[in-house]
Amino acid sequence: VRGCGLAMCDKVEYVPWSDESQMPLVMGLIEKDLSEPYSIFTYRYFINNWPKLCFLAMVGEQCVGCVVNKLEVHAPTGAMRGYIAMLAVDKEFRKLRIGRTLVETAINQMIADGADEVVLEAEETNKAALGLYHSLGFIRDKRLHKYYLSGSDAFRLKLWLTEGPQPPPTPDPPASVASTSISV
C-alpha cells in the first residue's frame, strides 16, 4: 500500500507491539526516517523491556508509523519518567495525525503506568517534530550541543504530567510511643 488518500487513512490501525516478528517493520521504518543509526540491541533494549510502550500504525501489512518508549524511575528526582526514544512516520503518510496519535497513545499508557513526566530529544532543525511536541504541551527543557552524530544540536523536551513524585506518607508513631504519657 503506497500513498494515502482519505479513504486509505481511515484504514490505519494502531496496534501494540506483539512479538519479534514486528521488529523488521519497526527497524525498516526508523532506519529510513530517523537521522541516527541504531543497532538491533538498541531496539531490543527498549522493546523487550517495555513492550507495552511500543505502538505501530498499520495499513494492512505495511507499518506506516511507530513509537518506541520506556518508563522508569529517574534516579535524581524519584519521578517516574517516560521517555520517547523513537517516533517515525512514513513520509507518504505524514500530515495525517498518525504521529500525534502514536505519541498520545504512548503517553496515555505511561500515565496508566504511573508516569510523572515524559522527556525526549528532538533535532533542532526538525520543525515538524518540535511543532508536534509543543502542541502536546512539551516545553524545551535544555539545548544539547552537538548531540547527534551529524554534529547538530537537539532540544530536550519535557512534559510534566503530575506535580512530581509524592513523598511517602509519614508513618504513625508506634502505639507504645503514642500512648505513653509523662507525669510531672
PDB file of C-alpha atoms in Angstrom:
ATOM      1  CA  VAL A   1       0.000   0.000   0.000  1.00  0.00           C
ATOM      2  CA  ARG A   2       1.578   3.284  -1.054  1.00  0.00           C
ATOM      3  CA  GLY A   3       0.161   6.782  -0.807  1.00  0.00           C
ATOM      4  CA  CYS A   4      -2.676   7.786   1.412  1.00  0.00           C
ATOM      5  CA  GLY A   5      -5.938   9.234   0.310  1.00  0.00           C
ATOM      6  CA  LEU A   6      -8.505   9.984   3.000  1.00  0.00           C
ATOM      7  CA  ALA A   7     -10.238   6.646   2.429  1.00  0.00           C
ATOM      8  CA  MET A   8      -6.962   4.759   2.936  1.00  0.00           C
ATOM      9  CA  CYS A   9      -6.132   6.719   6.085  1.00  0.00           C
ATOM     10  CA  ASP A  10      -9.380   5.556   7.634  1.00  0.00           C
ATOM     11  CA  LYS A  11      -7.803   2.111   7.487  1.00  0.00           C
ATOM     12  CA  VAL A  12      -4.863   2.990   9.748  1.00  0.00           C
ATOM     13  CA  GLU A  13      -4.931   0.596  12.688  1.00  0.00           C
ATOM     14  CA  TYR A  14      -2.964   1.361  15.842  1.00  0.00           C
ATOM     15  CA  VAL A  15      -1.643  -1.802  17.429  1.00  0.00           C
ATOM     16  CA  PRO A  16       0.588  -2.566  20.403  1.00  0.00           C
ATOM     17  CA  TRP A  17       3.803  -4.491  19.973  1.00  0.00           C
ATOM     18  CA  SER A  18       3.073  -8.192  19.864  1.00  0.00           C
ATOM     19  CA  ASP A  19       6.278 -10.100  19.111  1.00  0.00           C
ATOM     20  CA  GLU A  20       9.700 -10.215  17.482  1.00  0.00           C
ATOM     21  CA  SER A  21       8.130 -10.737  14.029  1.00  0.00           C
ATOM     22  CA  GLN A  22       7.352  -6.987  14.040  1.00  0.00           C
ATOM     23  CA  MET A  23      10.997  -5.999  14.544  1.00  0.00           C
ATOM     24  CA  PRO A  24      11.842  -5.745  10.807  1.00  0.00           C
ATOM     25  CA  LEU A  25       8.826  -3.453  10.300  1.00  0.00           C
ATOM     26  CA  VAL A  26       9.922  -1.113  13.089  1.00  0.00           C
ATOM     27  CA  MET A  27      13.601  -1.167  12.143  1.00  0.00           C
ATOM     28  CA  GLY A  28      12.879  -0.576   8.462  1.00  0.00           C
ATOM     29  CA  LEU A  29      10.720   2.449   9.147  1.00  0.00           C
ATOM     30  CA  ILE A  30      13.036   4.014  11.721  1.00  0.00           C
ATOM     31  CA  GLU A  31      16.190   3.419   9.676  1.00  0.00           C
ATOM     32  CA  LYS A  32      14.539   5.107   6.687  1.00  0.00           C
ATOM     33  CA  ASP A  33      13.208   8.153   8.552  1.00  0.00           C
ATOM     34  CA  LEU A  34      15.456   8.976  11.523  1.00  0.00           C
ATOM     35  CA  SER A  35      18.874  10.578  11.273  1.00  0.00           C
ATOM     36  CA  GLU A  36      20.609   8.352  13.832  1.00  0.00           C
ATOM     37  CA  PRO A  37      21.581   4.725  13.199  1.00  0.00           C
ATOM     38  CA  TYR A  38      20.568   2.215  15.859  1.00  0.00           C
ATOM     39  CA  SER A  39      21.780  -1.343  16.361  1.00  0.00           C
ATOM     40  CA  ILE A  40      19.415  -4.265  16.870  1.00  0.00           C
ATOM     41  CA  PHE A  41      20.466  -4.182  20.522  1.00  0.00           C
ATOM     42  CA  THR A  42      19.075  -0.660  20.964  1.00  0.00           C
ATOM     43  CA  TYR A  43      15.712  -1.704  19.563  1.00  0.00           C
ATOM     44  CA  ARG A  44      15.658  -4.814  21.729  1.00  0.00           C
ATOM     45  CA  TYR A  45      16.626  -2.851  24.853  1.00  0.00           C
ATOM     46  CA  PHE A  46      13.523  -0.685  24.567  1.00  0.00           C
ATOM     47  CA  ILE A  47      11.077  -3.159  23.077  1.00  0.00           C
ATOM     48  CA  ASN A  48      11.969  -6.169  25.227  1.00  0.00           C
ATOM     49  CA  ASN A  49      11.999  -4.157  28.459  1.00  0.00           C
ATOM     50  CA  TRP A  50       8.902  -2.035  27.730  1.00  0.00           C
ATOM     51  CA  PRO A  51       6.888  -3.927  25.088  1.00  0.00           C
ATOM     52  CA  LYS A  52       3.589  -2.369  26.121  1.00  0.00           C
ATOM     53  CA  LEU A  53       5.062   1.076  25.385  1.00  0.00           C
ATOM     54  CA  CYS A  54       5.722   0.292  21.707  1.00  0.00           C
ATOM     55  CA  PHE A  55       2.918   1.024  19.230  1.00  0.00           C
ATOM     56  CA  LEU A  56       2.643   0.616  15.473  1.00  0.00           C
ATOM     57  CA  ALA A  57       0.391   2.284  12.908  1.00  0.00           C
ATOM     58  CA  MET A  58      -0.523  -0.300  10.293  1.00  0.00           C
ATOM     59  CA  VAL A  59      -2.235  -0.076   6.915  1.00  0.00           C
ATOM     60  CA  GLY A  60      -2.764  -3.692   6.008  1.00  0.00           C
ATOM     61  CA  GLU A  61       0.614  -5.383   6.373  1.00  0.00           C
ATOM     62  CA  GLN A  62       2.552  -2.116   5.981  1.00  0.00           C
ATOM     63  CA  CYS A  63       3.899  -0.346   9.066  1.00  0.00           C
ATOM     64  CA  VAL A  64       3.415   3.371   8.362  1.00  0.00           C
ATOM     65  CA  GLY A  65       4.325   4.639  11.831  1.00  0.00           C
ATOM     66  CA  CYS A  66       5.777   3.536  15.148  1.00  0.00           C
ATOM     67  CA  VAL A  67       6.735   4.885  18.534  1.00  0.00           C
ATOM     68  CA  VAL A  68       9.184   3.215  20.943  1.00  0.00           C
ATOM     69  CA  ASN A  69       9.360   4.288  24.599  1.00  0.00           C
ATOM     70  CA  LYS A  70      10.389   3.404  28.111  1.00  0.00           C
ATOM     71  CA  LEU A  71       9.253   4.261  31.628  1.00  0.00           C
ATOM     72  CA  GLU A  72      11.397   4.058  34.744  1.00  0.00           C
ATOM     73  CA  VAL A  73      12.320   5.925  37.897  1.00  0.00           C
ATOM     74  CA  HIS A  74      14.544   8.935  37.205  1.00  0.00           C
ATOM     75  CA  ALA A  75      17.174   8.485  39.927  1.00  0.00           C
ATOM     76  CA  PRO A  76      17.938  12.129  40.761  1.00  0.00           C
ATOM     77  CA  THR A  77      14.299  13.113  41.316  1.00  0.00           C
ATOM     78  CA  GLY A  78      12.470   9.872  42.016  1.00  0.00           C
ATOM     79  CA  ALA A  79       9.956  10.790  39.302  1.00  0.00           C
ATOM     80  CA  MET A  80       8.522   8.077  37.082  1.00  0.00           C
ATOM     81  CA  ARG A  81       9.937   9.307  33.789  1.00  0.00           C
ATOM     82  CA  GLY A  82       8.618   8.254  30.434  1.00  0.00           C
ATOM     83  CA  TYR A  83      10.994   8.554  27.513  1.00  0.00           C
ATOM     84  CA  ILE A  84      10.046   8.709  23.853  1.00  0.00           C
ATOM     85  CA  ALA A  85      13.042   7.061  22.237  1.00  0.00           C
ATOM     86  CA  MET A  86      11.897   6.847  18.619  1.00  0.00           C
ATOM     87  CA  LEU A  87       8.964   8.138  16.593  1.00  0.00           C
ATOM     88  CA  ALA A  88       8.761   7.658  12.850  1.00  0.00           C
ATOM     89  CA  VAL A  89       6.005   8.050  10.269  1.00  0.00           C
ATOM     90  CA  ASP A  90       6.421   7.038   6.635  1.00  0.00           C
ATOM     91  CA  LYS A  91       6.840  10.181   4.506  1.00  0.00           C
ATOM     92  CA  GLU A  92       3.835   9.267   2.357  1.00  0.00           C
ATOM     93  CA  PHE A  93       1.610   9.130   5.444  1.00  0.00           C
ATOM     94  CA  ARG A  94       2.612  12.361   7.178  1.00  0.00           C
ATOM     95  CA  LYS A  95       0.228  15.241   7.975  1.00  0.00           C
ATOM     96  CA  LEU A  96      -2.499  12.723   8.837  1.00  0.00           C
ATOM     97  CA  ARG A  97      -2.147  12.835  12.637  1.00  0.00           C
ATOM     98  CA  ILE A  98      -0.509   9.400  12.751  1.00  0.00           C
ATOM     99  CA  GLY A  99       2.498  10.668  14.735  1.00  0.00           C
ATOM    100  CA  ARG A 100       0.212  12.585  17.101  1.00  0.00           C
ATOM    101  CA  THR A 101      -1.981   9.529  17.638  1.00  0.00           C
ATOM    102  CA  LEU A 102       1.031   7.303  18.318  1.00  0.00           C
ATOM    103  CA  VAL A 103       2.503   9.760  20.840  1.00  0.00           C
ATOM    104  CA  GLU A 104      -0.855  10.289  22.576  1.00  0.00           C
ATOM    105  CA  THR A 105      -1.351   6.520  22.771  1.00  0.00           C
ATOM    106  CA  ALA A 106       2.106   6.085  24.313  1.00  0.00           C
ATOM    107  CA  ILE A 107       1.620   8.939  26.799  1.00  0.00           C
ATOM    108  CA  ASN A 108      -1.764   7.573  27.846  1.00  0.00           C
ATOM    109  CA  GLN A 109      -0.160   4.187  28.544  1.00  0.00           C
ATOM    110  CA  MET A 110       2.626   5.897  30.510  1.00  0.00           C
ATOM    111  CA  ILE A 111       0.016   7.763  32.569  1.00  0.00           C
ATOM    112  CA  ALA A 112      -1.794   4.485  33.252  1.00  0.00           C
ATOM    113  CA  ASP A 113       1.557   3.074  34.418  1.00  0.00           C
ATOM    114  CA  GLY A 114       2.193   5.990  36.814  1.00  0.00           C
ATOM    115  CA  ALA A 115       4.359   8.426  34.816  1.00  0.00           C
ATOM    116  CA  ASP A 116       5.056  11.832  36.375  1.00  0.00           C
ATOM    117  CA  GLU A 117       6.758  13.254  33.289  1.00  0.00           C
ATOM    118  CA  VAL A 118       7.797  12.415  29.729  1.00  0.00           C
ATOM    119  CA  VAL A 119      11.008  13.512  28.015  1.00  0.00           C
ATOM    120  CA  LEU A 120      12.599  13.160  24.583  1.00  0.00           C
ATOM    121  CA  GLU A 121      15.221  14.709  22.357  1.00  0.00           C
ATOM    122  CA  ALA A 122      14.386  16.308  19.014  1.00  0.00           C
ATOM    123  CA  GLU A 123      16.800  17.675  16.447  1.00  0.00           C
ATOM    124  CA  GLU A 124      16.789  21.479  16.475  1.00  0.00           C
ATOM    125  CA  THR A 125      16.124  21.534  12.721  1.00  0.00           C
ATOM    126  CA  ASN A 126      13.153  19.152  12.880  1.00  0.00           C
ATOM    127  CA  LYS A 127      10.451  21.809  12.892  1.00  0.00           C
ATOM    128  CA  ALA A 128       7.641  19.291  12.335  1.00  0.00           C
ATOM    129  CA  ALA A 129       8.618  17.251  15.409  1.00  0.00           C
ATOM    130  CA  LEU A 130       9.161  20.349  17.539  1.00  0.00           C
ATOM    131  CA  GLY A 131       5.736  21.666  16.480  1.00  0.00           C
ATOM    132  CA  LEU A 132       4.035  18.353  17.243  1.00  0.00           C
ATOM    133  CA  TYR A 133       5.522  18.071  20.714  1.00  0.00           C
ATOM    134  CA  HIS A 134       4.867  21.734  21.516  1.00  0.00           C
ATOM    135  CA  SER A 135       1.205  21.256  20.550  1.00  0.00           C
ATOM    136  CA  LEU A 136       1.063  18.339  23.004  1.00  0.00           C
ATOM    137  CA  GLY A 137       2.342  20.507  25.869  1.00  0.00           C
ATOM    138  CA  PHE A 138       6.066  19.709  25.816  1.00  0.00           C
ATOM    139  CA  ILE A 139       8.464  22.544  26.595  1.00  0.00           C
ATOM    140  CA  ARG A 140      12.139  22.976  25.744  1.00  0.00           C
ATOM    141  CA  ASP A 141      13.995  21.927  28.871  1.00  0.00           C
ATOM    142  CA  LYS A 142      17.563  22.344  27.594  1.00  0.00           C
ATOM    143  CA  ARG A 143      19.667  22.548  24.466  1.00  0.00           C
ATOM    144  CA  LEU A 144      22.076  19.653  23.889  1.00  0.00           C
ATOM    145  CA  HIS A 145      25.018  20.883  21.809  1.00  0.00           C
ATOM    146  CA  LYS A 146      26.309  18.565  19.076  1.00  0.00           C
ATOM    147  CA  TYR A 147      24.021  15.813  20.361  1.00  0.00           C
ATOM    148  CA  TYR A 148      23.685  13.922  17.092  1.00  0.00           C
ATOM    149  CA  LEU A 149      26.383  12.167  15.091  1.00  0.00           C
ATOM    150  CA  SER A 150      25.870  14.757  12.348  1.00  0.00           C
ATOM    151  CA  GLY A 151      27.022  17.401  14.825  1.00  0.00           C
ATOM    152  CA  SER A 152      23.617  19.042  15.037  1.00  0.00           C
ATOM    153  CA  ASP A 153      22.066  20.173  18.293  1.00  0.00           C
ATOM    154  CA  ALA A 154      18.996  18.729  19.969  1.00  0.00           C
ATOM    155  CA  PHE A 155      16.438  20.075  22.354  1.00  0.00           C
ATOM    156  CA  ARG A 156      15.472  18.044  25.421  1.00  0.00           C
ATOM    157  CA  LEU A 157      11.708  18.399  25.614  1.00  0.00           C
ATOM    158  CA  LYS A 158       9.697  17.690  28.741  1.00  0.00           C
ATOM    159  CA  LEU A 159       6.030  17.210  29.517  1.00  0.00           C
ATOM    160  CA  TRP A 160       5.014  17.344  33.179  1.00  0.00           C
ATOM    161  CA  LEU A 161       2.053  15.099  33.967  1.00  0.00           C
ATOM    162  CA  THR A 162       1.907  15.464  37.748  1.00  0.00           C
ATOM    163  CA  GLU A 163       3.315  17.669  40.450  1.00  0.00           C
ATOM    164  CA  GLY A 164       6.119  15.123  40.682  1.00  0.00           C
ATOM    165  CA  PRO A 165       6.729  12.181  42.935  1.00  0.00           C
ATOM    166  CA  GLN A 166       4.969  12.449  46.225  1.00  0.00           C
ATOM    167  CA  PRO A 167       6.952  11.788  49.406  1.00  0.00           C
ATOM    168  CA  PRO A 168       5.936   8.648  51.232  1.00  0.00           C
ATOM    169  CA  PRO A 169       3.360   9.236  53.936  1.00  0.00           C
ATOM    170  CA  THR A 170       4.774   9.867  57.369  1.00  0.00           C
ATOM    171  CA  PRO A 171       4.215   6.727  59.396  1.00  0.00           C
ATOM    172  CA  ASP A 172       2.149   6.964  62.539  1.00  0.00           C
ATOM    173  CA  PRO A 173       4.243   6.599  65.678  1.00  0.00           C
ATOM    174  CA  PRO A 174       4.160   3.161  67.256  1.00  0.00           C
ATOM    175  CA  ALA A 175       1.234   2.663  69.629  1.00  0.00           C
ATOM    176  CA  SER A 176       3.592   2.319  72.601  1.00  0.00           C
ATOM    177  CA  VAL A 177       5.078   5.782  71.937  1.00  0.00           C
ATOM    178  CA  ALA A 178       1.741   7.394  71.141  1.00  0.00           C
ATOM    179  CA  SER A 179       0.081   6.142  74.315  1.00  0.00           C
ATOM    180  CA  THR A 180       2.972   6.932  76.650  1.00  0.00           C
ATOM    181  CA  SER A 181       2.188   9.761  78.965  1.00  0.00           C
ATOM    182  CA  ILE A 182       4.658  11.602  81.089  1.00  0.00           C
ATOM    183  CA  SER A 183       3.598  12.586  84.605  1.00  0.00           C
ATOM    184  CA  VAL A 184       5.200  15.530  86.274  1.00  0.00           C
TER     185      VAL A 184
END
